[in-house]
CSV table of C-alpha atoms in Angstrom, one decimal:
chain,number,residue,atom,x,y,z
B,1,MET,CA,-199.8,70.6,10.9
B,2,ARG,CA,-198.7,67.0,10.7
B,3,THR,CA,-200.8,64.2,11.9
B,4,PRO,CA,-199.2,61.4,14.0
B,5,ASP,CA,-199.7,59.0,11.2
B,6,SER,CA,-198.0,61.1,8.6
B,7,SER,CA,-195.1,61.7,11.0
B,8,ALA,CA,-194.8,58.0,11.6
B,9,ASN,CA,-194.8,57.3,7.9
B,10,GLN,CA,-192.1,59.9,7.3
B,11,ASP,CA,-189.9,58.3,10.0
B,12,GLU,CA,-190.4,54.9,8.6
B,13,SER,CA,-189.1,56.0,5.2
B,14,TRP,CA,-185.7,56.4,6.9
B,15,ASP,CA,-185.6,52.9,8.3
B,16,LEU,CA,-183.2,50.4,6.9
B,17,ILE,CA,-184.2,46.8,7.7
B,18,ILE,CA,-181.3,44.4,7.5
B,19,ASP,CA,-182.8,40.9,7.0
B,20,ALA,CA,-180.6,38.0,6.0
B,21,LYS,CA,-183.7,36.1,4.7
B,22,LYS,CA,-184.1,38.7,1.9
B,23,SER,CA,-180.5,38.4,0.6
B,24,SER,CA,-181.6,36.2,-2.2
B,25,ASN,CA,-183.8,38.9,-3.5
B,26,ARG,CA,-181.1,41.6,-3.3
B,27,ASN,CA,-180.3,43.7,-6.3
B,28,HIS,CA,-176.5,43.5,-6.3
B,29,PHE,CA,-176.1,46.0,-9.1
B,30,LYS,CA,-178.0,48.5,-7.0
B,31,ASP,CA,-175.8,47.7,-4.0
B,32,PHE,CA,-172.7,48.3,-6.1
B,33,PHE,CA,-174.0,51.7,-7.2
B,34,ASN,CA,-175.2,52.8,-3.8
B,35,ASN,CA,-171.9,51.7,-2.2
B,36,ARG,CA,-169.5,52.8,-5.0
B,37,ASP,CA,-167.4,54.8,-2.6
B,38,LEU,CA,-166.9,51.8,-0.4
B,39,LEU,CA,-166.2,49.7,-3.5
B,40,SER,CA,-163.5,52.2,-4.5
B,41,LEU,CA,-161.9,52.0,-1.1
B,42,LEU,CA,-161.8,48.2,-1.1
B,43,VAL,CA,-160.3,48.2,-4.5
B,44,LYS,CA,-157.7,50.7,-3.5
B,45,ARG,CA,-156.9,48.7,-0.3
B,46,ASP,CA,-156.4,45.5,-2.4
B,47,LEU,CA,-154.0,47.3,-4.7
B,48,VAL,CA,-152.1,49.2,-2.1
B,49,THR,CA,-151.6,46.5,0.5
B,50,ILE,CA,-150.0,44.0,-1.9
B,51,TYR,CA,-147.1,46.3,-2.7
B,52,LYS,CA,-146.9,48.3,0.5
B,53,GLN,CA,-143.4,48.6,1.8
B,54,THR,CA,-141.9,47.1,-1.3
B,55,ILE,CA,-139.1,48.9,-3.2
B,56,LEU,CA,-140.4,48.4,-6.7
B,57,GLY,CA,-144.1,48.6,-5.8
B,58,PRO,CA,-146.5,48.2,-8.7
B,59,LEU,CA,-143.6,47.6,-11.1
B,60,TRP,CA,-143.9,44.0,-9.9
B,61,LEU,CA,-147.0,43.8,-12.0
B,62,LEU,CA,-144.8,44.1,-15.1
B,63,ILE,CA,-141.7,42.3,-13.7
B,64,GLN,CA,-143.6,39.1,-12.7
B,65,PRO,CA,-144.9,38.3,-16.2
B,66,VAL,CA,-141.6,39.1,-17.8
B,67,LEU,CA,-139.8,36.7,-15.4
B,68,LYS,CA,-142.5,34.0,-16.0
B,69,VAL,CA,-142.3,34.3,-19.7
B,70,ALA,CA,-138.5,34.0,-19.5
B,71,ILE,CA,-138.8,30.8,-17.6
B,72,PHE,CA,-141.4,29.4,-20.0
B,73,TYR,CA,-139.2,30.3,-22.9
B,74,PHE,CA,-136.1,28.4,-21.6
B,75,VAL,CA,-137.9,25.5,-20.0
B,76,PHE,CA,-140.8,24.7,-22.3
B,77,GLY,CA,-139.4,26.4,-25.5
B,78,LYS,CA,-135.7,25.5,-25.5
B,79,LEU,CA,-135.4,22.5,-23.2
B,80,ALA,CA,-138.7,20.7,-23.8
B,81,GLY,CA,-139.0,22.0,-27.4
B,82,ILE,CA,-142.8,22.5,-27.2
B,83,SER,CA,-144.2,24.0,-30.4
B,84,THR,CA,-145.8,27.5,-30.4
B,85,ASP,CA,-147.6,27.0,-33.7
B,86,GLY,CA,-145.2,29.2,-35.5
B,87,VAL,CA,-145.9,32.2,-33.3
B,88,PRO,CA,-142.9,34.0,-31.7
B,89,ALA,CA,-142.5,32.2,-28.4
B,90,VAL,CA,-142.3,35.3,-26.2
B,91,LEU,CA,-145.6,36.6,-27.5
B,92,PHE,CA,-147.2,33.2,-27.4
B,93,TYR,CA,-146.5,32.7,-23.7
B,94,LEU,CA,-147.3,36.3,-22.8
B,95,THR,CA,-150.8,36.0,-24.5
B,96,GLY,CA,-151.8,33.0,-22.5
B,97,LEU,CA,-150.2,34.2,-19.3
B,98,THR,CA,-151.9,37.7,-19.3
B,99,PHE,CA,-155.4,36.3,-19.5
B,100,TRP,CA,-154.7,33.3,-17.2
B,101,GLU,CA,-153.5,35.7,-14.5
B,102,PHE,CA,-156.8,37.6,-14.8
B,103,PHE,CA,-158.7,34.4,-14.0
B,104,ALA,CA,-156.4,33.2,-11.3
B,105,THR,CA,-156.3,36.5,-9.5
B,106,ILE,CA,-160.1,36.9,-9.4
B,107,LEU,CA,-160.5,33.3,-8.1
B,108,LYS,CA,-157.9,33.6,-5.4
B,109,LYS,CA,-159.1,37.0,-4.2
B,110,SER,CA,-162.8,36.2,-4.2
B,111,ALA,CA,-162.1,32.8,-2.5
B,112,ASP,CA,-160.7,34.7,0.4
B,113,VAL,CA,-163.5,37.2,0.9
B,114,PHE,CA,-164.9,35.9,4.2
B,115,THR,CA,-161.7,35.0,5.9
B,116,ALA,CA,-159.8,38.1,4.7
B,117,ASN,CA,-162.6,40.5,5.7
B,118,GLN,CA,-164.0,38.9,8.8
B,119,HIS,CA,-162.6,41.8,11.0
B,120,ILE,CA,-164.7,44.2,8.9
B,121,PHE,CA,-167.8,42.1,8.4
B,122,GLY,CA,-168.0,41.5,12.2
B,123,LYS,CA,-168.2,45.3,12.9
B,124,VAL,CA,-169.9,47.0,10.0
B,125,TYR,CA,-172.8,46.1,7.9
B,126,PHE,CA,-172.6,46.4,4.1
B,127,PRO,CA,-173.5,44.1,1.3
B,128,ARG,CA,-170.8,41.4,1.4
B,129,MET,CA,-170.9,40.9,-2.3
B,130,ILE,CA,-169.2,44.2,-2.7
B,131,ALA,CA,-166.0,42.8,-1.3
B,132,ALA,CA,-166.1,40.0,-3.9
B,133,PHE,CA,-166.8,42.4,-6.7
B,134,ALA,CA,-163.9,44.6,-5.5
B,135,ALA,CA,-161.7,41.5,-6.2
B,136,VAL,CA,-162.9,41.6,-9.8
B,137,VAL,CA,-162.2,45.3,-10.2
B,138,SER,CA,-158.8,45.2,-8.7
B,139,SER,CA,-158.0,42.2,-10.9
B,140,ALA,CA,-159.2,44.2,-13.9
B,141,VAL,CA,-156.8,47.0,-12.9
B,142,LYS,CA,-154.0,44.5,-12.7
B,143,LEU,CA,-155.0,43.1,-16.1
B,144,ALA,CA,-155.0,46.6,-17.7
B,145,ILE,CA,-151.4,47.2,-16.5
B,146,GLN,CA,-150.2,43.8,-17.7
B,147,PHE,CA,-152.1,44.1,-20.9
B,148,SER,CA,-150.2,47.3,-21.7
B,149,LEU,CA,-147.0,45.2,-21.7
B,150,PHE,CA,-148.6,42.5,-23.8
B,151,PHE,CA,-149.9,45.2,-26.2
B,152,ILE,CA,-146.4,46.7,-26.7
B,153,VAL,CA,-145.0,43.3,-27.5
B,154,TRP,CA,-148.0,42.5,-29.7
B,155,ILE,CA,-147.6,45.7,-31.7
B,156,TYR,CA,-143.9,45.0,-32.2
B,157,TYR,CA,-144.5,41.6,-33.8
B,158,LEU,CA,-147.5,42.9,-35.7
B,159,VAL,CA,-145.2,45.5,-37.4
B,160,GLN,CA,-142.7,42.7,-38.1
B,161,GLY,CA,-145.5,40.8,-39.9
B,162,ALA,CA,-145.0,37.7,-37.6
B,163,ILE,CA,-148.7,37.5,-36.6
B,164,SER,CA,-152.1,37.7,-38.3
B,165,PRO,CA,-154.8,39.1,-36.0
B,166,ASN,CA,-158.4,39.0,-37.2
B,167,LEU,CA,-161.8,40.6,-36.7
B,168,PHE,CA,-162.6,38.2,-33.7
B,169,LEU,CA,-160.7,40.8,-31.7
B,170,ILE,CA,-164.0,42.7,-31.3
B,171,ALA,CA,-165.2,39.8,-29.1
B,172,LEU,CA,-162.5,40.5,-26.6
B,173,PRO,CA,-164.9,42.0,-24.0
B,174,VAL,CA,-167.0,38.9,-24.2
B,175,PHE,CA,-164.0,36.7,-23.7
B,176,LEU,CA,-163.0,38.8,-20.6
B,177,LEU,CA,-166.5,38.6,-19.2
B,178,ILE,CA,-166.5,34.8,-19.5
B,179,ILE,CA,-163.1,34.6,-17.8
B,180,ALA,CA,-164.3,36.9,-15.0
B,181,LEU,CA,-167.5,34.9,-14.4
B,182,LEU,CA,-165.4,31.7,-14.3
B,183,GLY,CA,-163.0,33.2,-11.8
B,184,LEU,CA,-165.7,34.9,-9.7
B,185,GLY,CA,-168.0,31.9,-9.7
B,186,GLY,CA,-165.3,29.5,-8.6
B,187,GLY,CA,-164.1,32.0,-6.0
B,188,LEU,CA,-167.6,32.5,-4.5
B,189,ILE,CA,-168.0,28.7,-4.2
B,190,LEU,CA,-164.7,28.3,-2.5
B,191,SER,CA,-165.3,31.3,-0.2
B,192,ALA,CA,-168.5,29.7,1.0
B,193,LEU,CA,-166.9,26.4,1.5
B,194,THR,CA,-163.7,27.7,3.3
B,195,VAL,CA,-165.8,29.3,6.0
B,196,LYS,CA,-166.6,25.8,7.3
B,197,TYR,CA,-163.7,23.8,5.8
B,198,ARG,CA,-160.6,25.9,6.4
B,199,ASP,CA,-158.3,23.2,4.9
B,200,LEU,CA,-159.6,24.2,1.4
B,201,ARG,CA,-157.5,27.4,1.6
B,202,PHE,CA,-154.4,25.3,1.3
B,203,VAL,CA,-155.7,23.4,-1.7
B,204,ILE,CA,-156.5,26.4,-3.8
B,205,ASP,CA,-152.9,27.1,-5.0
B,206,THR,CA,-152.4,23.5,-5.9
B,207,GLY,CA,-155.7,23.3,-7.7
B,208,LEU,CA,-154.8,26.4,-9.7
B,209,GLN,CA,-151.5,24.8,-10.7
B,210,VAL,CA,-153.4,21.7,-12.0
B,211,ILE,CA,-155.9,23.9,-13.9
B,212,PHE,CA,-152.9,25.9,-15.3
B,213,TYR,CA,-151.4,22.8,-16.9
B,214,LEU,CA,-154.7,21.6,-18.2
B,215,THR,CA,-155.2,25.0,-19.9
B,216,PRO,CA,-153.3,25.8,-23.1
B,217,VAL,CA,-151.2,28.6,-21.6
B,218,ILE,CA,-147.7,27.3,-22.3
B,219,TYR,CA,-148.6,25.0,-25.2
B,220,PRO,CA,-150.9,25.2,-28.2
B,221,LEU,CA,-154.0,23.0,-28.1
B,222,SER,CA,-153.1,21.7,-31.5
B,223,ILE,CA,-150.4,19.4,-30.0
B,224,ALA,CA,-153.1,17.4,-28.3
B,225,GLN,CA,-154.5,14.5,-30.2
B,226,GLY,CA,-157.7,12.5,-30.3
B,227,SER,CA,-159.6,12.1,-27.1
B,228,PHE,CA,-157.1,14.1,-25.1
B,229,PHE,CA,-157.8,17.1,-27.4
B,230,ASN,CA,-161.5,16.9,-26.7
B,231,ALA,CA,-160.9,16.4,-23.0
B,232,LEU,CA,-158.8,19.5,-22.8
B,233,LEU,CA,-161.6,21.5,-24.5
B,234,PHE,CA,-164.0,20.5,-21.7
B,235,ASN,CA,-161.9,22.7,-19.4
B,236,PRO,CA,-164.0,25.8,-19.9
B,237,LEU,CA,-160.9,28.0,-19.8
B,238,ALA,CA,-159.3,26.2,-22.7
B,239,PRO,CA,-161.6,27.4,-25.5
B,240,ILE,CA,-161.4,31.0,-24.2
B,241,ILE,CA,-157.6,31.1,-24.1
B,242,GLU,CA,-157.4,29.5,-27.5
B,243,ALA,CA,-160.0,32.0,-28.9
B,244,VAL,CA,-158.0,34.9,-27.5
B,245,ARG,CA,-154.8,33.6,-29.0
B,246,TYR,CA,-156.6,33.0,-32.3
B,247,SER,CA,-158.0,36.6,-32.3
B,248,PHE,CA,-154.7,38.3,-31.5
B,249,LEU,CA,-152.2,36.0,-33.2
B,250,GLY,CA,-154.1,34.3,-36.0
B,251,GLN,CA,-153.1,30.9,-34.6
B,252,GLY,CA,-155.1,28.6,-32.3
B,253,VAL,CA,-158.3,26.6,-32.2
B,254,PHE,CA,-161.5,28.7,-32.5
B,255,ASP,CA,-164.5,26.4,-31.8
B,256,SER,CA,-167.8,28.2,-31.5
B,257,MET,CA,-169.5,25.2,-30.0
B,258,PHE,CA,-167.0,24.9,-27.2
B,259,LEU,CA,-167.0,28.7,-26.7
B,260,ALA,CA,-170.8,28.5,-26.1
B,261,TYR,CA,-170.1,25.7,-23.7
B,262,SER,CA,-167.6,27.9,-21.8
B,263,ALA,CA,-170.1,30.7,-21.7
B,264,LEU,CA,-172.9,28.5,-20.3
B,265,PHE,CA,-170.5,26.9,-17.9
B,266,ALA,CA,-169.4,30.3,-16.6
B,267,ILE,CA,-173.0,31.5,-16.1
B,268,LEU,CA,-174.0,28.4,-14.3
B,269,LEU,CA,-170.8,28.4,-12.1
B,270,PHE,CA,-171.4,32.1,-11.2
B,271,TRP,CA,-175.1,31.4,-10.4
B,272,ILE,CA,-174.2,28.5,-8.1
B,273,GLY,CA,-171.4,30.6,-6.5
B,274,LEU,CA,-173.8,33.5,-5.9
B,275,LYS,CA,-176.4,31.4,-4.3
B,276,LEU,CA,-173.9,29.7,-2.0
B,277,PHE,CA,-172.4,33.0,-1.1
B,278,GLU,CA,-175.8,34.5,-0.2
B,279,LYS,CA,-176.6,31.5,1.9
B,280,THR,CA,-173.2,31.6,3.7
B,281,GLU,CA,-173.2,35.4,4.4
B,282,ARG,CA,-176.3,35.0,6.6
B,283,ASN,CA,-174.5,33.3,9.4
B,284,PHE,CA,-170.9,33.1,8.6
B,285,ILE,CA,-169.8,35.2,11.6
B,286,ASP,CA,-171.1,32.4,13.9
B,287,THR,CA,-169.1,29.8,11.9
B,288,ILE,CA,-165.9,31.8,11.7
């Protein structure tokens, strides 16, 4: 026979208390695991809605980098005559572009978390960070598809003996993690700010274009000289893109000090973004 107290305790075990003040103490990894079905649905939604009602569908994930590389080849390679450090131009551009797109996609998707999902957030409760993490996962799927194209081209030139990859390839997961943290950290900060300052949404694309040209995607860092060389390395993406290129192609600037700087910058940026995101999610519905 149950006592009233024991029955009350049993009922309390089923209670879920949603308290915005406790968001800073939330275990996000636990949230991701407990809501993995929702995470999967959000990732699927991100991937499907982009290419819905298009003729070629996901093939655009391969067509877009091919078209961009072709433009880079003729504009920057042929017309501008920018060096690629002896690396075949197509592979040089494709290497930088593949990993740049990973960063840019994460940043743009995570920056739009609150505004793109306000119709869901206003009706159903779930940890809002899951929507931001879904942006990372869907971007990783996109990277995997585009990486397959890069890998085929890379293997072709490797067999031709045109490149000299090295053992730093084993650090690729670390490079990807740093890129993801940079994109997610920047995106979380922007998502928090755009809730109040909507004009920032129109600045993101322009800002990404500026960062693109300050990152050695279409040119080798070796063409920069003196103080300009060091200034470019203070862009936390630059040492990572150069390290990736050095690992796969055997050409590029591999600087362990600036790589450490990029890693620390990425961690700090992510931490700041996470705190701003947690603060904003408490009352963003009232603001939006």
